[in-house]
PDB file of C-alpha atoms in Angstrom:
ATOM      1  CA  MET A   1      22.519   7.886  -7.841  1.00 66.00           C
ATOM      2  CA  GLN A   2      19.045   9.419  -7.946  1.00 83.00           C
ATOM      3  CA  TYR A   3      16.454   7.168  -9.555  1.00 88.00           C
ATOM      4  CA  THR A   4      13.362   8.366 -11.373  1.00 95.00           C
ATOM      5  CA  TRP A   5       9.867   6.880 -11.441  1.00 96.00           C
ATOM      6  CA  ASN A   6      10.647   5.532 -14.895  1.00 96.00           C
ATOM      7  CA  ASP A   7      13.861   3.895 -13.633  1.00 96.00           C
ATOM      8  CA  ILE A   8      12.012   2.113 -10.829  1.00 95.00           C
ATOM      9  CA  GLU A   9       9.299   0.911 -13.174  1.00 95.00           C
ATOM     10  CA  GLN A  10      11.913  -0.462 -15.574  1.00 96.00           C
ATOM     11  CA  TYR A  11      13.777  -2.258 -12.755  1.00 95.00           C
ATOM     12  CA  ILE A  12      10.554  -3.809 -11.470  1.00 96.00           C
ATOM     13  CA  ALA A  13       9.577  -4.935 -14.982  1.00 95.00           C
ATOM     14  CA  VAL A  14      12.680  -7.138 -15.286  1.00 96.00           C
ATOM     15  CA  CYS A  15      13.294  -7.984 -11.627  1.00 96.00           C
ATOM     16  CA  THR A  16      14.409 -11.544 -10.821  1.00 95.00           C
ATOM     17  CA  GLN A  17      15.465 -10.968  -7.199  1.00 94.00           C
ATOM     18  CA  CYS A  18      13.168 -13.698  -5.804  1.00 94.00           C
ATOM     19  CA  PRO A  19      11.336 -16.823  -7.037  1.00 94.00           C
ATOM     20  CA  LEU A  20       8.073 -14.894  -7.541  1.00 95.00           C
ATOM     21  CA  SER A  21       9.532 -13.531 -10.775  1.00 94.00           C
ATOM     22  CA  GLN A  22       9.160 -17.064 -12.182  1.00 94.00           C
ATOM     23  CA  THR A  23       5.442 -17.381 -11.356  1.00 94.00           C
ATOM     24  CA  ARG A  24       4.131 -13.868 -12.023  1.00 95.00           C
ATOM     25  CA  ASN A  25       2.301 -12.766 -15.133  1.00 95.00           C
ATOM     26  CA  ARG A  26       3.072  -9.074 -14.664  1.00 95.00           C
ATOM     27  CA  PRO A  27       4.852  -7.181 -11.906  1.00 96.00           C
ATOM     28  CA  VAL A  28       2.717  -4.480 -10.310  1.00 97.00           C
ATOM     29  CA  MET A  29       4.234  -1.021  -9.927  1.00 95.00           C
ATOM     30  CA  GLY A  30       2.567   1.527  -7.686  1.00 96.00           C
ATOM     31  CA  ARG A  31       0.029   3.845  -9.242  1.00 96.00           C
ATOM     32  CA  GLY A  32      -1.332   7.312  -8.629  1.00 96.00           C
ATOM     33  CA  SER A  33      -0.203  10.870  -8.334  1.00 97.00           C
ATOM     34  CA  HIS A  34       3.549  11.352  -8.049  1.00 97.00           C
ATOM     35  CA  GLU A  35       2.781  14.500  -6.045  1.00 96.00           C
ATOM     36  CA  ALA A  36       0.386  12.786  -3.613  1.00 97.00           C
ATOM     37  CA  ALA A  37       0.712  13.561   0.067  1.00 97.00           C
ATOM     38  CA  ILE A  38      -0.994  10.274   0.974  1.00 98.00           C
ATOM     39  CA  MET A  39       0.615   6.915   0.201  1.00 98.00           C
ATOM     40  CA  LEU A  40      -1.253   3.636   0.677  1.00 98.00           C
ATOM     41  CA  ILE A  41       0.862   0.501   1.070  1.00 98.00           C
ATOM     42  CA  ALA A  42      -0.599  -3.009   0.913  1.00 97.00           C
ATOM     43  CA  GLU A  43       1.168  -6.352   1.124  1.00 96.00           C
ATOM     44  CA  ALA A  44       1.131  -7.794  -2.413  1.00 96.00           C
ATOM     45  CA  PRO A  45      -0.792  -7.841  -5.678  1.00 95.00           C
ATOM     46  CA  GLY A  46      -3.724 -10.233  -5.988  1.00 93.00           C
ATOM     47  CA  GLY A  47      -4.584 -12.464  -8.911  1.00 93.00           C
ATOM     48  CA  GLN A  48      -6.377  -9.808 -10.973  1.00 93.00           C
ATOM     49  CA  GLU A  49      -3.571  -7.333 -10.344  1.00 95.00           C
ATOM     50  CA  ASP A  50      -1.103  -9.969 -11.549  1.00 95.00           C
ATOM     51  CA  GLN A  51      -3.096 -10.309 -14.787  1.00 95.00           C
ATOM     52  CA  GLN A  52      -3.407  -6.553 -15.425  1.00 95.00           C
ATOM     53  CA  GLY A  53      -0.183  -5.246 -13.872  1.00 95.00           C
ATOM     54  CA  LEU A  54      -2.103  -2.615 -11.863  1.00 95.00           C
ATOM     55  CA  PRO A  55      -2.765  -2.348  -8.114  1.00 96.00           C
ATOM     56  CA  PHE A  56      -6.267  -2.782  -6.683  1.00 95.00           C
ATOM     57  CA  VAL A  57      -8.250  -3.528  -9.836  1.00 92.00           C
ATOM     58  CA  GLY A  58     -10.487  -6.343  -8.581  1.00 88.00           C
ATOM     59  CA  ARG A  59     -13.182  -6.544  -5.925  1.00 93.00           C
ATOM     60  CA  SER A  60     -10.751  -5.205  -3.311  1.00 94.00           C
ATOM     61  CA  GLY A  61     -10.209  -2.214  -5.573  1.00 96.00           C
ATOM     62  CA  GLU A  62     -13.942  -1.586  -5.646  1.00 96.00           C
ATOM     63  CA  ILE A  63     -14.012  -1.564  -1.829  1.00 97.00           C
ATOM     64  CA  LEU A  64     -11.018   0.779  -1.736  1.00 97.00           C
ATOM     65  CA  ASP A  65     -12.659   3.142  -4.229  1.00 97.00           C
ATOM     66  CA  ARG A  66     -15.831   3.179  -2.121  1.00 97.00           C
ATOM     67  CA  LEU A  67     -13.862   3.952   1.053  1.00 98.00           C
ATOM     68  CA  LEU A  68     -12.026   6.775  -0.694  1.00 97.00           C
ATOM     69  CA  GLN A  69     -15.236   8.177  -2.160  1.00 97.00           C
ATOM     70  CA  ASP A  70     -17.062   7.998   1.178  1.00 97.00           C
ATOM     71  CA  CYS A  71     -14.369  10.251   2.652  1.00 95.00           C
ATOM     72  CA  GLY A  72     -14.041  12.663  -0.252  1.00 94.00           C
ATOM     73  CA  LEU A  73     -10.912  11.233  -1.895  1.00 94.00           C
ATOM     74  CA  ASP A  74     -10.209   9.527  -5.174  1.00 91.00           C
ATOM     75  CA  ARG A  75      -7.270   7.642  -6.628  1.00 94.00           C
ATOM     76  CA  ASP A  76      -5.986  10.727  -8.446  1.00 93.00           C
ATOM     77  CA  GLN A  77      -5.152  12.269  -5.055  1.00 94.00           C
ATOM     78  CA  ILE A  78      -3.201   9.345  -3.603  1.00 97.00           C
ATOM     79  CA  TYR A  79      -0.403   6.952  -4.496  1.00 98.00           C
ATOM     80  CA  ILE A  80      -1.026   3.255  -3.899  1.00 98.00           C
ATOM     81  CA  THR A  81       1.543   0.490  -3.954  1.00 98.00           C
ATOM     82  CA  ASN A  82       2.447  -2.865  -2.434  1.00 97.00           C
ATOM     83  CA  ILE A  83       5.441  -4.135  -0.513  1.00 97.00           C
ATOM     84  CA  LEU A  84       5.749  -6.990  -3.027  1.00 97.00           C
ATOM     85  CA  LYS A  85       5.577  -6.242  -6.721  1.00 97.00           C
ATOM     86  CA  CYS A  86       4.641  -9.802  -7.724  1.00 97.00           C
ATOM     87  CA  HIS A  87       1.648 -11.959  -6.781  1.00 95.00           C
ATOM     88  CA  PRO A  88       2.349 -14.743  -4.258  1.00 95.00           C
ATOM     89  CA  PRO A  89       0.755 -17.991  -5.513  1.00 91.00           C
ATOM     90  CA  GLY A  90      -2.516 -18.827  -3.804  1.00 88.00           C
ATOM     91  CA  ASN A  91      -2.671 -15.354  -2.224  1.00 85.00           C
ATOM     92  CA  ARG A  92      -0.487 -16.632   0.598  1.00 89.00           C
ATOM     93  CA  ASP A  93       1.269 -14.199   2.938  1.00 87.00           C
ATOM     94  CA  PRO A  94       4.548 -12.942   1.489  1.00 89.00           C
ATOM     95  CA  LYS A  95       7.667 -14.755   2.640  1.00 92.00           C
ATOM     96  CA  GLU A  96      10.369 -12.745   4.357  1.00 92.00           C
ATOM     97  CA  VAL A  97      12.843 -13.293   1.497  1.00 94.00           C
ATOM     98  CA  GLU A  98      10.255 -11.889  -0.936  1.00 95.00           C
ATOM     99  CA  LYS A  99       9.600  -8.825   1.212  1.00 93.00           C
ATOM    100  CA  GLU A 100      13.337  -8.181   1.513  1.00 94.00           C
ATOM    101  CA  ALA A 101      13.843  -8.518  -2.246  1.00 95.00           C
ATOM    102  CA  CYS A 102      11.129  -5.958  -3.016  1.00 95.00           C
ATOM    103  CA  PHE A 103      11.678  -3.550  -0.139  1.00 95.00           C
ATOM    104  CA  PRO A 104      14.267  -1.410  -1.980  1.00 95.00           C
ATOM    105  CA  TYR A 105      11.653  -0.626  -4.635  1.00 96.00           C
ATOM    106  CA  LEU A 106       9.226   0.528  -1.952  1.00 97.00           C
ATOM    107  CA  LYS A 107      11.967   2.653  -0.394  1.00 96.00           C
ATOM    108  CA  TYR A 108      12.617   4.369  -3.737  1.00 96.00           C
ATOM    109  CA  GLU A 109       8.909   4.943  -4.304  1.00 97.00           C
ATOM    110  CA  THR A 110       8.628   6.474  -0.831  1.00 97.00           C
ATOM    111  CA  PHE A 111      11.741   8.603  -1.342  1.00 96.00           C
ATOM    112  CA  LEU A 112      10.491   9.974  -4.665  1.00 96.00           C
ATOM    113  CA  LEU A 113       6.969  10.588  -3.369  1.00 97.00           C
ATOM    114  CA  ASN A 114       7.976  12.004   0.027  1.00 97.00           C
ATOM    115  CA  PRO A 115       4.463  11.494   1.447  1.00 98.00           C
ATOM    116  CA  LYS A 116       3.155  13.288   4.509  1.00 97.00           C
ATOM    117  CA  ILE A 117       0.905  10.341   5.397  1.00 98.00           C
ATOM    118  CA  ILE A 118       1.503   6.611   4.932  1.00 98.00           C
ATOM    119  CA  VAL A 119      -1.442   4.261   5.358  1.00 98.00           C
ATOM    120  CA  CYS A 120      -0.736   0.553   5.684  1.00 98.00           C
ATOM    121  CA  LEU A 121      -3.553  -1.574   4.315  1.00 98.00           C
ATOM    122  CA  GLY A 122      -3.707  -4.705   6.443  1.00 97.00           C
ATOM    123  CA  ARG A 123      -1.703  -6.583   9.019  1.00 96.00           C
ATOM    124  CA  VAL A 124       1.219  -7.664   6.807  1.00 94.00           C
ATOM    125  CA  ALA A 125       1.964  -4.117   5.622  1.00 97.00           C
ATOM    126  CA  ALA A 126       1.529  -2.670   9.126  1.00 98.00           C
ATOM    127  CA  GLN A 127       3.887  -5.250  10.614  1.00 97.00           C
ATOM    128  CA  ARG A 128       6.541  -4.484   7.993  1.00 95.00           C
ATOM    129  CA  ILE A 129       6.197  -0.685   7.968  1.00 97.00           C
ATOM    130  CA  ILE A 130       5.024   0.307  11.463  1.00 97.00           C
ATOM    131  CA  SER A 131       5.943  -2.436  13.945  1.00 97.00           C
ATOM    132  CA  PRO A 132       6.546  -6.210  13.772  1.00 96.00           C
ATOM    133  CA  ASP A 133       4.014  -6.788  16.558  1.00 97.00           C
ATOM    134  CA  TYR A 134       1.286  -4.527  15.128  1.00 97.00           C
ATOM    135  CA  LYS A 135      -2.223  -5.837  15.892  1.00 97.00           C
ATOM    136  CA  ILE A 136      -4.528  -4.563  13.164  1.00 97.00           C
ATOM    137  CA  THR A 137      -7.765  -5.297  15.033  1.00 95.00           C
ATOM    138  CA  ARG A 138      -6.640  -3.343  18.116  1.00 96.00           C
ATOM    139  CA  GLN A 139      -4.379  -0.660  16.648  1.00 97.00           C
ATOM    140  CA  HIS A 140      -5.975   0.327  13.333  1.00 97.00           C
ATOM    141  CA  GLY A 141      -6.593   4.044  13.135  1.00 96.00           C
ATOM    142  CA  THR A 142      -3.854   4.961  15.628  1.00 97.00           C
ATOM    143  CA  TRP A 143      -1.056   7.283  14.528  1.00 98.00           C
ATOM    144  CA  ILE A 144       2.692   7.468  14.931  1.00 96.00           C
ATOM    145  CA  CYS A 145       5.101  10.010  13.491  1.00 95.00           C
ATOM    146  CA  ARG A 146       8.362   8.966  11.878  1.00 94.00           C
ATOM    147  CA  LYS A 147      10.720  11.225   9.895  1.00 88.00           C
ATOM    148  CA  HIS A 148       8.120  13.983   9.452  1.00 91.00           C
ATOM    149  CA  CYS A 149       5.542  11.482   8.192  1.00 97.00           C
ATOM    150  CA  ALA A 150       2.330  10.383   9.928  1.00 98.00           C
ATOM    151  CA  LEU A 151       1.752   6.617   9.763  1.00 98.00           C
ATOM    152  CA  THR A 152      -1.397   4.624  10.415  1.00 98.00           C
ATOM    153  CA  ALA A 153      -3.013   1.370   9.332  1.00 98.00           C
ATOM    154  CA  THR A 154      -6.472   0.134   8.540  1.00 98.00           C
ATOM    155  CA  TYR A 155      -8.071  -3.042   7.322  1.00 98.00           C
ATOM    156  CA  HIS A 156      -7.097  -4.324   3.904  1.00 97.00           C
ATOM    157  CA  PRO A 157     -10.068  -4.163   1.536  1.00 97.00           C
ATOM    158  CA  SER A 158      -9.879  -7.955   1.076  1.00 95.00           C
ATOM    159  CA  ALA A 159     -10.484  -8.330   4.836  1.00 96.00           C
ATOM    160  CA  ILE A 160     -13.626  -6.245   4.394  1.00 97.00           C
ATOM    161  CA  LEU A 161     -14.724  -8.573   1.581  1.00 96.00           C
ATOM    162  CA  ARG A 162     -14.374 -11.505   3.995  1.00 96.00           C
ATOM    163  CA  ASP A 163     -16.048  -9.599   6.868  1.00 97.00           C
ATOM    164  CA  PRO A 164     -18.240  -6.702   5.665  1.00 97.00           C
ATOM    165  CA  SER A 165     -18.829  -5.598   9.278  1.00 97.00           C
ATOM    166  CA  LYS A 166     -15.302  -4.096   9.185  1.00 98.00           C
ATOM    167  CA  TYR A 167     -16.351  -1.558   6.536  1.00 98.00           C
ATOM    168  CA  ASP A 168     -17.607   1.072   8.975  1.00 98.00           C
ATOM    169  CA  GLU A 169     -14.401   0.938  11.031  1.00 97.00           C
ATOM    170  CA  ALA A 170     -12.292   1.256   7.877  1.00 98.00           C
ATOM    171  CA  LYS A 171     -14.462   4.156   6.703  1.00 98.00           C
ATOM    172  CA  GLN A 172     -13.848   5.921  10.036  1.00 98.00           C
ATOM    173  CA  ASP A 173     -10.116   5.314   9.585  1.00 98.00           C
ATOM    174  CA  PHE A 174     -10.176   6.805   6.088  1.00 97.00           C
ATOM    175  CA  CYS A 175     -12.160   9.829   7.215  1.00 97.00           C
ATOM    176  CA  GLU A 176      -9.590  10.313   9.974  1.00 97.00           C
ATOM    177  CA  ILE A 177      -6.841  10.151   7.335  1.00 97.00           C
ATOM    178  CA  VAL A 178      -8.535  13.032   5.498  1.00 96.00           C
ATOM    179  CA  ARG A 179      -8.859  14.942   8.784  1.00 96.00           C
ATOM    180  CA  LYS A 180      -5.168  14.337   9.538  1.00 96.00           C
ATOM    181  CA  TRP A 181      -4.207  15.596   6.078  1.00 95.00           C
ATOM    182  CA  ASP A 182      -6.284  18.750   6.606  1.00 94.00           C
ATOM    183  CA  GLU A 183      -4.560  19.228   9.974  1.00 93.00           C
ATOM    184  CA  LEU A 184      -1.089  18.801   8.468  1.00 90.00           C
ATOM    185  CA  GLN A 185      -1.853  21.352   5.776  1.00 87.00           C
ATOM    186  CA  GLY A 186      -2.604  23.883   8.514  1.00 77.00           C
TER     187      GLY A 186
END
């Protein structure tokens, strides 16, 4: 069966596959262009995202918007989502059972989008999508190719909030993402 964006959103809205469905306010579906070549994947919604049901709406969202703007992109040109669709209490790292419960939704989003570039935002996303032993501080900005898709990772905007000195490195990573996209377009 081929699912649509609307189907996935409806499934996420009523999902009870893990205990997070009992503590969430709103599940958070990905957002952005359904024709985007660039897909950003983070680990899980934060508290403000849980309240609004939208990804990256708080202070981390402001950092992300600034990074995108500094490199000539905006949210209308990308698709952004999370591995988890519900907020883990206390902003703790997602548990493996939670990641497994949500991963099919991410697979469907990725299948429907068919991105040319996937950018993992932060260690948790990079370790789930790229490699279980991914070291974000050493490997951010490096590229691998998998199934005709270029994958990389950079710092999560919340990490930049905790350590603003990481902003310049993340900005370089985002500018490299734009360069890679230009290269892939020929």
